[in-house]
Amino acid sequence: MTTEHSQRRFADLLTATVIAAYVLVALGTAVSTTDSAAACSAWPTCSTDPIIGSATGDTLLYWGHRVAALVAGCLVLASGLAARRVEVNRRVAALIGCALVLFPVQVLLGATIAVGGPSVAGPVHLALAMAIFACLLVALVFTLDDGTLEEETDRLTPTPESPTSGDDAGGYPATAPQPTGRSARLKRTIGAYLTLTKPRLMWLLCLVALAGMGLATLSGAALEPSTALATLAGGVLAIGASGTFNHVYERDRDRRMNRTSDRPLVHDLVPARNAVAFGVGLTAVSMAVLLTWVNALAAVFTLAAIGYYAVLYTVVLKPNTAWNTVLGGGAGALPAVIGWVAVTGRVGLPAVALAAVIFLWTPAHFYSLAIAYRDDYARGGFPMYPVAEGVAAARRHIAFYLGATLLAASGLGWVAGLGWVYGITSVALGAVFLRSVVRQFRQPTDEVALRSFYVSNYYLGAILLAIVLETLVVAG
Ligand code: HEM
Ligand SMILES: CC(C)=CCC/C(C)=C/CC/C(C)=C/COP(=O)(O)OP(=O)(O)O
C-alpha cells in the first residue's frame, strides 16, 4: 500500500471518529435534557431492556448514547493504533493521544452519572466530551492539511486602486441597456430598490428571529401570532435598510468586483441620495412597527443591528481588517436576541446561546465564498481572510469554526432543553457540513468551496427549522 493511500485511509478513519465523537456529544446533550436519564439507573446495562422492555423514546435515546459511546471508543482506539502505523506528525499523534487518555475518564464519569453521582459530574462530562471532539477535529485538520498539495504563500494584496471601470472589472458593461417604455422602466426601478434590500439573506435571518421566538416559548412565555408577524415585518424592513446603506457605501468597490458590478448603484439605476432616503424610510417604518406592535427593547436591538451591519461592519471592519467576518458575525446573531426579546421583553440565556451559534457559524459560512471569490475581493480592496492570510489558512479556520459551531449547537440544545427533532437534525446536517468541509481539503477547487458555502446555509436553515418545529409546532 502506498504512503499516500494509507494517509488517505487514516484521514477517512479520523473523519469517521470525529463524526462519532460529535454524535456522542449531541446524544449526550439530548439524554441530559430529556427524561431519559430516569429511564436507566444502572451501568453498564440498563434497568430497562430497549427491545423487550417498554421501549420509549427516552430509553432508546439512553441506549443510543451508550452504543454511540462504544462505537466512538472503538474508533478512537483504532485511530490511535492507525496513527502509530502511518507516520503522522507529532501534533496529530499528541492530539489523538489526548483523546485516548480522556476517553476512559469520560466513561467512568458517565457511569458515575448513571448510578446517581454528584450533580457536578454532568457539566464536567459535557465539557470533557467537547474536549475530546476538539482534539480529534484539530488532529483531522492537521492530517488533511498535510495531505493538501498547495502553497501556503497564496496571500493576495487588496488593490483598491485598480481597475476602476466596469469593463475592466471583468467584462460587465458600465451601464446596462435602457429599457424602452414606461412600465418596463418602472419594473426595472422597482427591481433595483428590491435588490438594495438584499432579499436573498432574508429567509435565513427571519428563521433566526423565529427560532429566537420559539425558544422564548419554551421558557413559558406566550407568543401571539401578531407579535411574531410584527417582529418579522420589522426585521425584514431593518435588513432591507441596512442592506441599502451597505450598497450605498460600497458602490465604488462593487464596481470593481465581478460578483457585484451589476448592482443598482453601480449603474445609477437609483441615485445614491434616493437610496439613502429609502434606507432611512425603511428604518423609520421598521421602528414604528416594532414600537407599536412589539416592544421598545426589540426596537433598540434592531436599531443596533442596523448600525452594526451598516456602520461597524461595512464602514469600519470590512475595508480594514481580516477579522471583519469574525467581528461582523454579531450583526447576523442579533436577530436571535431580537426574536426572544420580542416575546419576553428581556434578554435570556437560550437566546444568547443561539446568537453564539450564528456568531461562530458566520466564518464557516462566509470564508468558503471568500475563497471562491478571493481575486474579486482583492480587486475590490477588501482584506477578507482568504485574501489577507491565504486559502490554506482560511480552510483551516473554516474547519475550526465549524467545530466550534457544532459544539455551540449542542450547548444550545442543552441550555434550551431541546429534544429529539433538534438533536437528530443537528447531528445529521452537522455531519453533512463536516463532510463538505473535509472535501475542501481533498479537492481544493472554487466549485467545492462554493458548494460548502451553500451547505453552510442548509445546515443553519435545518437546525433553525428544527427549533421552530420543536418549539412552535410540536410544543405549541
Ligand atoms: C459577516 C457576516 C457575513 C458575511 C460577510 C456574509 C457574506 C455573504 C455574501 C457575500 C453572500 C452572497 C450575497 C450575494 O451574492 O447576494 C452571502 C449570502 C448569503 N448569506 Fe451570508 N454573510 C454573513 C452572515 C450571514 C448571516 C448571519 C446569515 C443568516 C443567518 C447569512 C445568510 C446568507 C444567505 C441565506 C445567503 C444567500 C445564499 C444564496 O444566494 O442562496 N449570512 N453571504
Ligand atoms: C435585524 C438586522 C438589521 C440584522 C442585520 C443582519 C444582517 C443584514 C447581517 C448581514 C450579513 C452580511 C454581512 C451579509 C453580506 O456581507 P457583505 O455585505 O460583505 O456582502 P457583499 O460583498 O455581497 O456586499
Coordinates of C-alpha atoms and ligand atoms in Angstrom, one line a residue:
M1 CA 0.0 0.0 0.0
T2 CA 1.4 3.4 -0.9
T3 CA 2.0 6.0 1.8
E4 CA -0.4 8.4 0.1
H5 CA -3.1 5.7 0.1
S6 CA -2.6 4.8 3.8
Q7 CA -2.6 8.5 4.7
R8 CA -5.9 8.9 2.9
R9 CA -7.4 5.9 4.7
F10 CA -6.1 7.3 8.0
A11 CA -7.9 10.6 7.3
D12 CA -11.1 8.6 6.4
L13 CA -10.9 6.8 9.7
L14 CA -10.2 10.1 11.6
T15 CA -13.2 11.7 9.8
A16 CA -15.5 8.9 11.0
T17 CA -14.1 9.2 14.5
V18 CA -14.8 12.9 14.6
I19 CA -18.3 12.3 13.4
A20 CA -18.8 9.6 16.0
A21 CA -17.5 11.9 18.7
Y22 CA -19.9 14.6 17.6
V23 CA -22.8 12.2 17.6
L24 CA -21.8 11.3 21.2
V25 CA -21.8 14.9 22.3
A26 CA -25.2 15.6 20.7
L27 CA -26.8 12.4 22.0
G28 CA -25.3 13.1 25.5
T29 CA -26.9 16.6 25.5
A30 CA -30.2 15.1 24.4
V31 CA -30.0 12.5 27.1
S32 CA -29.4 15.1 29.8
T33 CA -32.2 17.4 28.6
T34 CA -34.9 14.7 28.3
D35 CA -36.3 12.3 30.9
S36 CA -34.2 9.5 29.5
A37 CA -31.7 9.5 32.4
A38 CA -34.5 8.5 34.7
A39 CA -35.3 5.5 32.4
C40 CA -31.9 4.0 33.2
S41 CA -30.1 4.0 36.5
A42 CA -27.7 1.1 36.2
W43 CA -24.4 0.6 34.4
P44 CA -23.2 -0.9 32.1
T45 CA -26.6 -2.5 31.4
C46 CA -29.9 -0.6 31.9
S47 CA -32.8 -1.4 34.2
T48 CA -35.0 -1.3 31.1
D49 CA -34.3 -3.5 28.1
P50 CA -34.5 -1.4 24.9
I51 CA -36.0 -4.2 22.8
I52 CA -38.1 -6.3 25.1
G53 CA -39.0 -3.8 27.9
S54 CA -41.3 -0.9 27.5
A55 CA -39.0 0.9 25.0
T56 CA -40.0 4.5 25.0
G57 CA -38.1 7.2 23.1
D58 CA -36.2 8.0 26.2
T59 CA -34.9 4.5 26.8
L60 CA -33.9 4.3 23.1
L61 CA -32.1 7.6 23.5
Y62 CA -30.3 6.4 26.5
W63 CA -29.2 3.2 24.9
G64 CA -28.3 5.1 21.7
H65 CA -25.9 7.2 23.8
R66 CA -24.3 4.1 25.3
V67 CA -24.0 2.4 21.9
A68 CA -22.5 5.6 20.4
A69 CA -20.0 5.7 23.2
L70 CA -18.9 2.2 22.5
V71 CA -18.6 2.9 18.7
A72 CA -16.8 6.1 19.3
G73 CA -14.5 4.5 21.8
C74 CA -13.6 1.7 19.3
L75 CA -12.9 4.4 16.6
V76 CA -10.7 6.5 18.9
L77 CA -8.7 3.3 19.7
A78 CA -8.5 2.4 16.0
S79 CA -7.3 5.9 15.2
G80 CA -4.7 5.7 17.9
L81 CA -3.4 2.4 16.5
A82 CA -3.5 3.6 12.9
A83 CA -1.6 6.8 13.9
R84 CA 1.2 4.6 15.1
R85 CA 1.3 2.6 11.8
V86 CA 1.0 5.6 9.5
E87 CA 3.7 8.2 10.0
V88 CA 1.6 11.0 11.4
N89 CA 3.3 14.2 12.6
R90 CA 3.8 14.8 16.3
R91 CA 1.0 17.3 16.7
V92 CA -1.5 14.8 15.3
A93 CA -0.1 11.9 17.5
A94 CA -0.3 14.2 20.6
L95 CA -3.9 15.2 19.9
I96 CA -5.1 11.6 19.3
G97 CA -3.2 10.6 22.5
C98 CA -5.1 13.2 24.5
A99 CA -8.4 11.8 23.2
L100 CA -7.3 8.3 24.1
V101 CA -6.4 9.3 27.6
L102 CA -9.6 11.4 28.2
F103 CA -12.0 8.7 26.8
P104 CA -11.7 6.2 29.7
V105 CA -12.1 9.1 32.2
Q106 CA -15.2 10.1 30.3
V107 CA -16.6 6.5 30.5
L108 CA -16.1 6.5 34.3
L109 CA -17.7 9.9 34.7
G110 CA -20.7 8.6 32.6
A111 CA -21.0 5.5 34.9
T112 CA -21.0 7.8 37.9
I113 CA -23.8 9.9 36.5
A114 CA -25.9 6.8 35.6
V115 CA -25.8 5.5 39.1
G116 CA -26.8 8.9 40.6
G117 CA -23.4 10.6 41.3
P118 CA -22.9 14.2 42.2
S119 CA -24.6 16.8 40.1
V120 CA -21.3 18.5 39.1
A121 CA -20.5 15.3 37.1
G122 CA -23.0 16.2 34.4
P123 CA -21.4 19.5 33.2
V124 CA -17.9 18.1 33.6
H125 CA -19.0 15.1 31.4
L126 CA -20.2 17.5 28.7
A127 CA -17.1 19.6 28.9
L128 CA -14.9 16.6 28.5
A129 CA -16.9 15.3 25.6
M130 CA -16.4 18.6 23.9
A131 CA -12.6 18.5 24.6
I132 CA -12.4 15.0 23.1
F133 CA -14.2 16.2 20.0
A134 CA -12.0 19.3 19.7
C135 CA -8.8 17.2 20.0
L136 CA -10.0 14.8 17.3
L137 CA -11.2 17.7 15.0
V138 CA -7.9 19.6 15.2
A139 CA -6.0 16.3 14.6
L140 CA -8.1 15.8 11.5
V141 CA -7.5 19.3 10.2
F142 CA -3.7 18.9 10.6
T143 CA -3.9 15.5 8.9
L144 CA -5.8 16.9 6.0
D145 CA -3.6 19.9 5.8
D146 CA -0.5 17.7 5.4
G147 CA -2.2 15.9 2.5
T148 CA -3.2 19.1 0.7
L149 CA -0.8 19.8 -2.1
E150 CA -0.9 23.6 -2.0
E151 CA 1.4 26.5 -1.3
E152 CA 0.9 28.3 2.0
T153 CA 2.1 31.5 0.3
D154 CA -1.1 32.3 -1.6
R155 CA -1.9 35.6 0.0
L156 CA -3.1 38.4 -2.2
T157 CA -2.7 42.1 -1.8
P158 CA -6.0 44.0 -1.8
T159 CA -5.7 46.6 -4.6
P160 CA -8.5 49.2 -4.3
E161 CA -6.9 51.5 -6.9
S162 CA -7.1 49.2 -10.0
P163 CA -9.0 48.6 -12.2
T164 CA -11.8 51.1 -11.7
S165 CA -14.2 50.9 -14.6
G166 CA -16.9 48.4 -15.2
D167 CA -15.4 46.8 -18.4
D168 CA -12.0 46.4 -16.8
A169 CA -13.5 44.8 -13.8
G170 CA -14.4 41.7 -15.7
G171 CA -16.4 42.3 -18.8
Y172 CA -19.6 43.9 -17.3
P173 CA -20.9 46.8 -19.2
A174 CA -20.5 50.2 -17.3
T175 CA -24.2 50.8 -17.9
A176 CA -27.0 48.3 -18.6
P177 CA -29.1 48.8 -21.8
Q178 CA -32.0 51.2 -21.1
P179 CA -35.5 49.5 -21.3
T180 CA -37.9 51.4 -23.5
G181 CA -41.4 52.1 -22.4
R182 CA -42.7 53.4 -19.0
S183 CA -43.8 50.1 -17.5
A184 CA -40.5 48.4 -18.3
R185 CA -38.6 51.3 -16.7
L186 CA -40.9 51.2 -13.6
K187 CA -40.4 47.5 -13.4
R188 CA -36.6 48.0 -13.5
T189 CA -36.7 50.7 -10.9
I190 CA -38.8 48.6 -8.5
G191 CA -36.5 45.6 -9.1
A192 CA -33.5 47.9 -8.3
Y193 CA -35.0 49.0 -5.0
L194 CA -35.8 45.4 -4.1
T195 CA -32.2 44.4 -4.9
L196 CA -30.9 47.1 -2.5
T197 CA -32.7 45.3 0.4
K198 CA -30.6 42.1 -0.1
P199 CA -33.7 39.8 -0.2
R200 CA -31.6 36.6 -0.5
L201 CA -30.3 37.0 3.0
M202 CA -33.8 37.4 4.5
W203 CA -35.2 33.9 4.7
L204 CA -32.4 32.7 7.0
L205 CA -32.3 35.8 9.1
C206 CA -36.1 35.6 9.5
L207 CA -35.7 31.9 10.6
V208 CA -33.1 33.1 13.2
A209 CA -35.6 35.5 14.7
L210 CA -38.4 32.9 14.5
A211 CA -36.2 30.4 16.3
G212 CA -35.4 33.1 18.9
M213 CA -39.2 33.5 19.4
G214 CA -39.7 29.7 19.6
L215 CA -37.0 29.3 22.3
A216 CA -38.7 32.0 24.3
T217 CA -41.9 30.0 24.3
L218 CA -40.0 27.1 25.8
S219 CA -39.3 29.3 28.8
G220 CA -43.0 29.6 29.4
A221 CA -43.8 32.9 27.6
A222 CA -46.8 33.0 25.2
L223 CA -46.3 34.0 21.6
E224 CA -49.1 35.9 20.0
P225 CA -49.2 35.5 16.2
S226 CA -49.5 39.3 15.8
T227 CA -46.2 39.7 17.8
A228 CA -44.5 37.1 15.5
L229 CA -45.7 38.9 12.4
A230 CA -44.8 42.4 13.5
T231 CA -41.3 41.2 14.6
L232 CA -40.7 39.6 11.3
A233 CA -42.0 42.6 9.4
G234 CA -39.9 45.0 11.4
G235 CA -36.9 42.7 10.9
V236 CA -37.4 42.4 7.1
L237 CA -37.6 46.2 6.9
A238 CA -34.5 46.6 9.0
I239 CA -32.5 44.1 7.0
G240 CA -33.6 46.0 3.9
A241 CA -32.5 49.3 5.4
S242 CA -29.1 48.0 6.4
G243 CA -28.6 46.3 3.0
T244 CA -29.4 49.5 1.3
F245 CA -26.9 51.5 3.3
N246 CA -24.3 48.8 2.5
H247 CA -25.0 49.2 -1.2
V248 CA -24.6 53.0 -1.0
Y249 CA -21.3 52.9 0.9
E250 CA -19.7 50.1 -1.2
R251 CA -20.8 51.3 -4.7
D252 CA -17.3 52.2 -5.8
R253 CA -15.7 49.0 -4.7
D254 CA -18.7 47.0 -6.0
R255 CA -17.9 48.4 -9.5
R256 CA -14.5 46.8 -9.4
M257 CA -15.8 43.3 -8.4
N258 CA -17.3 40.8 -10.9
R259 CA -19.8 39.5 -8.4
T260 CA -21.1 42.9 -7.5
S261 CA -20.6 45.0 -10.6
D262 CA -24.2 44.6 -11.7
R263 CA -25.6 46.2 -8.6
P264 CA -28.1 49.1 -9.0
L265 CA -26.0 51.9 -7.6
V266 CA -23.1 50.9 -9.9
H267 CA -25.3 51.5 -12.8
D268 CA -27.1 54.6 -11.5
L269 CA -30.4 52.8 -11.6
V270 CA -31.1 54.5 -8.3
P271 CA -29.3 57.8 -7.4
A272 CA -27.3 57.4 -4.1
R273 CA -29.4 60.2 -2.5
N274 CA -32.6 58.4 -3.2
A275 CA -31.1 55.1 -1.9
V276 CA -30.1 56.8 1.4
A277 CA -33.7 58.3 1.7
F278 CA -35.1 54.8 1.0
G279 CA -32.9 53.3 3.8
V280 CA -33.9 56.0 6.2
G281 CA -37.6 55.4 5.3
L282 CA -37.3 51.7 5.8
T283 CA -35.6 52.2 9.2
A284 CA -38.3 54.6 10.3
V285 CA -41.1 52.2 9.3
S286 CA -39.3 49.3 11.0
M287 CA -39.0 51.3 14.2
A288 CA -42.7 52.3 14.0
V289 CA -43.8 48.7 13.5
L290 CA -41.7 47.4 16.4
L291 CA -42.5 50.2 18.8
T292 CA -46.3 49.9 18.1
W293 CA -46.8 46.2 17.9
V294 CA -43.7 44.6 19.7
N295 CA -41.7 46.4 22.4
A296 CA -39.1 49.1 22.9
L297 CA -36.2 46.8 23.7
A298 CA -36.8 44.8 20.4
A299 CA -36.7 48.2 18.6
V300 CA -33.4 49.2 20.3
F301 CA -31.8 45.9 19.4
T302 CA -33.0 46.2 15.8
L303 CA -31.6 49.7 15.5
A304 CA -28.3 48.4 17.0
A305 CA -28.3 45.6 14.3
I306 CA -28.8 48.1 11.5
G307 CA -25.9 50.2 12.9
Y308 CA -23.8 47.0 13.4
Y309 CA -24.1 46.0 9.8
A310 CA -24.3 49.3 8.0
V311 CA -21.6 51.2 10.1
L312 CA -19.5 48.9 12.2
Y313 CA -19.2 46.1 9.7
T314 CA -19.5 47.9 6.4
V315 CA -17.5 51.1 7.2
V316 CA -15.1 50.1 10.0
L317 CA -14.4 46.4 9.8
K318 CA -14.8 45.2 6.2
P319 CA -12.4 47.5 4.4
N320 CA -9.8 47.5 7.2
T321 CA -9.2 44.1 8.8
A322 CA -9.1 40.4 8.0
W323 CA -11.1 40.0 11.2
N324 CA -14.1 41.7 9.6
T325 CA -16.1 38.5 9.2
V326 CA -15.5 37.2 12.7
L327 CA -16.3 40.5 14.4
G328 CA -19.1 41.2 11.9
G329 CA -20.8 38.0 12.8
G330 CA -22.5 39.8 15.7
A331 CA -24.9 41.6 13.3
G332 CA -26.4 38.4 12.0
A333 CA -26.5 37.0 15.5
L334 CA -28.6 39.8 16.9
P335 CA -31.9 38.7 15.3
A336 CA -31.8 35.7 17.7
V337 CA -31.9 38.0 20.6
I338 CA -34.5 40.3 18.9
G339 CA -36.8 37.3 18.5
W340 CA -36.5 36.3 22.2
V341 CA -36.8 39.9 23.4
A342 CA -40.0 40.4 21.2
V343 CA -41.7 37.7 23.2
T344 CA -40.3 38.2 26.7
G345 CA -39.3 41.8 26.9
R346 CA -35.8 40.9 28.2
V347 CA -32.7 39.0 27.2
G348 CA -32.4 35.3 28.1
L349 CA -29.6 32.7 28.1
P350 CA -31.1 30.4 25.3
A351 CA -31.2 33.5 23.0
V352 CA -27.6 34.2 23.8
A353 CA -26.7 30.6 23.1
L354 CA -28.5 30.7 19.7
A355 CA -26.7 34.0 18.9
A356 CA -23.4 32.3 19.8
V357 CA -24.2 29.5 17.2
I358 CA -24.8 32.1 14.5
F359 CA -21.7 34.1 15.5
L360 CA -19.4 31.0 15.3
W361 CA -21.2 29.8 12.1
T362 CA -20.5 33.0 10.2
P363 CA -16.8 32.5 9.4
A364 CA -17.5 28.9 8.4
H365 CA -20.3 30.2 6.1
F366 CA -18.5 33.1 4.5
Y367 CA -14.9 32.0 4.2
S368 CA -15.9 29.4 1.7
L369 CA -17.5 32.0 -0.5
A370 CA -14.5 34.3 0.1
I371 CA -12.1 31.6 -1.1
A372 CA -14.0 31.2 -4.3
Y373 CA -14.1 35.0 -4.9
R374 CA -10.7 35.9 -3.4
D375 CA -9.4 37.5 -6.6
D376 CA -12.6 39.5 -6.8
Y377 CA -12.4 40.7 -3.1
A378 CA -8.7 41.6 -3.7
R379 CA -9.8 43.7 -6.7
G380 CA -12.4 45.4 -4.5
G381 CA -9.6 46.2 -2.0
F382 CA -11.2 44.1 0.8
P383 CA -8.8 42.3 3.2
M384 CA -11.1 39.2 3.6
Y385 CA -9.4 36.4 5.4
P386 CA -8.5 34.2 2.4
V387 CA -7.2 37.3 0.6
A388 CA -5.0 38.5 3.5
E389 CA -3.9 35.2 5.0
G390 CA -4.2 32.8 2.1
V391 CA -6.6 29.9 1.1
A392 CA -4.9 27.2 3.2
A393 CA -5.2 29.3 6.4
A394 CA -8.8 30.2 5.6
R395 CA -9.6 26.5 5.1
R396 CA -8.2 25.6 8.4
H397 CA -10.2 28.3 10.0
I398 CA -13.4 27.1 8.3
A399 CA -12.8 23.7 9.9
F400 CA -12.2 25.2 13.4
Y401 CA -15.2 27.5 13.3
L402 CA -17.3 24.6 12.0
G403 CA -16.2 22.5 15.0
A404 CA -17.0 25.4 17.4
T405 CA -20.4 25.8 15.7
L406 CA -21.2 22.1 16.2
L407 CA -20.3 22.3 19.8
A408 CA -22.2 25.5 20.3
A409 CA -25.2 23.9 18.7
S410 CA -25.0 21.1 21.2
G411 CA -24.6 23.6 24.0
L412 CA -27.7 25.4 22.7
G413 CA -29.7 22.1 22.9
W414 CA -28.5 21.7 26.5
V415 CA -29.2 25.3 27.6
A416 CA -32.6 25.5 26.0
G417 CA -33.7 21.9 26.7
L418 CA -34.3 21.0 23.1
G419 CA -35.1 17.3 22.3
W420 CA -35.3 14.7 19.5
V421 CA -36.0 16.7 16.4
Y422 CA -33.3 19.2 17.1
G423 CA -30.8 16.5 18.2
I424 CA -31.2 14.4 15.1
T425 CA -31.2 17.3 12.7
S426 CA -28.1 18.9 14.2
V427 CA -26.2 15.6 14.1
A428 CA -27.3 14.7 10.5
L429 CA -26.7 18.1 9.0
G430 CA -23.6 18.7 11.1
A431 CA -22.1 15.5 9.5
V432 CA -23.0 16.8 6.0
F433 CA -21.5 20.1 6.7
L434 CA -18.3 18.5 8.1
R435 CA -18.0 16.3 5.1
S436 CA -18.3 19.2 2.7
V437 CA -15.5 21.0 4.6
V438 CA -13.3 17.8 4.5
R439 CA -13.9 17.8 0.7
Q440 CA -12.4 21.3 0.5
F441 CA -9.1 19.9 1.7
R442 CA -9.2 17.0 -0.7
Q443 CA -10.4 18.9 -3.7
P444 CA -9.3 22.5 -3.2
T445 CA -11.3 24.0 -6.0
D446 CA -13.6 27.0 -6.1
E447 CA -16.6 24.8 -7.0
V448 CA -16.1 22.7 -3.9
A449 CA -15.7 25.8 -1.8
L450 CA -18.9 27.3 -3.2
R451 CA -20.8 24.0 -2.5
S452 CA -19.6 24.2 1.1
F453 CA -20.9 27.7 1.3
Y454 CA -24.4 26.5 0.3
V455 CA -24.2 23.5 2.6
S456 CA -23.5 26.0 5.5
N457 CA -26.8 27.7 4.7
Y458 CA -28.7 24.4 4.6
Y459 CA -27.1 23.4 7.9
L460 CA -28.2 26.6 9.7
G461 CA -31.6 26.6 7.9
A462 CA -32.2 23.0 9.0
I463 CA -31.3 23.4 12.7
L464 CA -33.4 26.6 12.9
L465 CA -36.3 24.9 11.3
A466 CA -35.9 22.1 13.8
I467 CA -36.1 24.6 16.7
V468 CA -39.2 26.2 15.2
L469 CA -40.8 22.8 14.7
E470 CA -40.0 21.6 18.2
T471 CA -41.0 24.9 20.0
L472 CA -43.8 26.3 17.9
V473 CA -45.4 23.4 16.1
V474 CA -44.9 20.3 18.3
A475 CA -45.0 22.1 21.7
G476 CA -47.4 24.8 20.6
Ligands
HEM1 C1 -20.0 38.8 8.4 C2 -21.1 38.1 8.2 C3 -21.5 37.6 6.8 C4 -20.9 37.8 5.6 C5 -19.6 38.5 5.3 C6 -21.7 37.1 4.6 C7 -21.5 37.2 3.2 C8 -22.3 36.7 2.3 C9 -22.2 37.0 0.9 C10 -21.1 37.8 0.3 C11 -23.2 36.4 0.3 C12 -23.5 36.4 -1.2 C13 -24.6 37.5 -1.4 C14 -25.0 37.7 -2.8 O1 -24.2 37.5 -3.7 O2 -26.1 38.2 -2.9 C15 -24.0 35.8 1.3 C16 -25.1 35.0 1.0 C17 -26.0 34.6 2.0 N1 -25.8 34.7 3.3 FE1 -24.2 35.5 4.3 N2 -22.8 36.6 5.2 C18 -22.7 36.8 6.5 C19 -23.6 36.4 7.5 C20 -24.8 35.8 7.2 C21 -25.8 35.6 8.2 C22 -25.7 35.9 9.7 C23 -26.8 34.9 7.6 C24 -28.1 34.4 8.2 C25 -28.2 33.9 9.3 C26 -26.4 34.8 6.2 C27 -27.2 34.2 5.3 C28 -26.9 34.2 3.9 C29 -27.8 33.7 2.9 C30 -29.2 33.0 3.1 C31 -27.2 33.9 1.7 C32 -27.8 33.7 0.3 C33 -27.3 32.5 -0.3 C34 -27.9 32.3 -1.7 O3 -27.6 33.1 -2.6 O4 -28.8 31.4 -1.8 N3 -25.2 35.3 6.1 N4 -23.4 36.0 2.5
LIG2 C1 -32.2 42.9 12.1 C2 -31.0 43.3 11.3 C3 -30.9 44.6 10.7 C4 -30.0 42.4 11.1 C5 -28.8 42.7 10.3 C6 -28.3 41.3 9.8 C7 -27.5 41.4 8.6 C8 -28.1 42.1 7.4 C9 -26.4 40.7 8.6 C10 -25.5 40.8 7.4 C11 -24.9 39.6 7.0 C12 -23.9 40.0 5.9 C13 -22.7 40.7 6.5 C14 -24.1 39.8 4.6 C15 -23.3 40.2 3.5 O1 -22.0 40.6 3.6 P1 -21.3 41.7 2.7 O2 -22.0 42.9 2.9 O3 -19.9 41.7 3.0 O4 -21.6 41.1 1.3 P2 -21.4 41.7 -0.2 O5 -20.0 41.5 -0.5 O6 -22.3 41.0 -1.0 O7 -21.7 43.2 -0.1

